[in-house]
Amino acid sequence: MAIVGSNNKIKLAVLISGRGSNLQAIIDACAVPKFPAEIAVVISNKPDVFGLQRAEQADIPTQTVDHKSFASKAGFEKALQNTIIPYSADLVCLAGFMRILSADFIDHWPEKIINIHPSLLPKHKGLNTHERAIEAGDKAAGCSVHYVVPEMDSGPIIVQKQVAILENDPPDTLAARVLEQEHLAYPEAITHVAGNILKNDA
Ligand code: GRF
């Protein structure tokens, strides 16, 4: 674990798999001087995704650890771990990172890995959350930022944001409204976790 820098900011490793709109929200939050975190590295498990371009544009170091080039999940996770470690991250942020991490990986950063999930957890773990919320007749949908534990989408919730499900709401329209909330929720969650880390380091 890193020693928090003298600038009173924690260091983040942000893991992505795609377009990186949540990453962008975190980049934008980090540009505000009083925000208590800075991004040390952005890592993608897929080459050439748009999120990597967003990081490059913001002059943030990027790495790709392509899961497809490893024969085993353990091999991929070891490489991922070895990629993160030199950046001394205080917090690993999964932002649209679409691989399920094993307990071995998670145990390396106890209570220092967080994820965003597009549902009001514990409802609708896994994929296709918006379709499932509509099909279930839910009146509300939303997003959750939570600590990562070995059981998927199950760790303690840090921030949750809610939107109403409207009559005849198509899943993609609902997804877009939830995504707006995700972009508020992630920086809020990082602020909360950073506050705890900085307090414990003081
Ligand atoms: C988000 O909806 C996130 O909740 C889910 O995957 C999507 C990633 O979007 N886990 P982006 O790459 O951050 O734009």
Short mmCIF file of C-alpha atoms and ligand atoms in Angstrom, two decimals, residues 16-23 54 95-98 115-118 130 143 179 182-183, ligand 1:
data_model
loop_
_atom_site.label_atom_id
_atom_site.label_comp_id
_atom_site.label_asym_id
_atom_site.label_seq_id
_atom_site.Cartn_x
_atom_site.Cartn_y
_atom_site.Cartn_z
CA ILE A 16 -11.56 -0.20 -17.38
CA SER A 17 -12.75 -2.38 -20.26
CA GLY A 18 -14.40 0.06 -22.63
CA ARG A 19 -15.66 3.55 -23.33
CA GLY A 20 -14.64 4.90 -19.92
CA SER A 21 -17.35 7.45 -19.20
CA ASN A 22 -17.01 6.74 -15.46
CA LEU A 23 -13.25 7.11 -15.85
CA ARG A 54 -9.43 9.57 -22.48
CA ALA A 95 -14.93 1.54 -13.65
CA GLY A 96 -16.69 -0.57 -16.23
CA PHE A 97 -14.08 -3.31 -15.75
CA MET A 98 -15.74 -6.45 -17.07
CA ASN A 115 -16.66 -1.04 -8.17
CA ILE A 116 -19.64 0.67 -9.77
CA HIS A 117 -22.68 -1.40 -10.64
CA PRO A 118 -25.72 -0.08 -12.53
CA HIS A 130 -31.88 -2.19 -16.66
CA CYS A 143 -26.39 2.63 -9.35
CA LEU A 179 -25.28 6.65 -16.19
CA GLU A 182 -23.03 6.97 -11.97
CA HIS A 183 -20.89 9.93 -12.94
C1 GRF B 1 -21.34 1.36 -16.43
O1 GRF B 1 -22.73 1.36 -16.60
C2 GRF B 1 -20.95 0.61 -15.19
O2 GRF B 1 -21.86 0.74 -14.16
C3 GRF B 1 -20.93 -0.82 -15.68
O3 GRF B 1 -20.39 -0.74 -16.98
C4 GRF B 1 -20.65 0.54 -17.53
C5 GRF B 1 -19.33 1.13 -17.91
O4 GRF B 1 -19.46 2.35 -18.58
N1 GRF B 1 -20.21 -1.66 -14.77
P1 GRF B 1 -18.21 3.28 -18.82
O5 GRF B 1 -17.13 2.42 -19.50
O6 GRF B 1 -17.75 3.83 -17.52
O7 GRF B 1 -18.70 4.34 -19.75
#
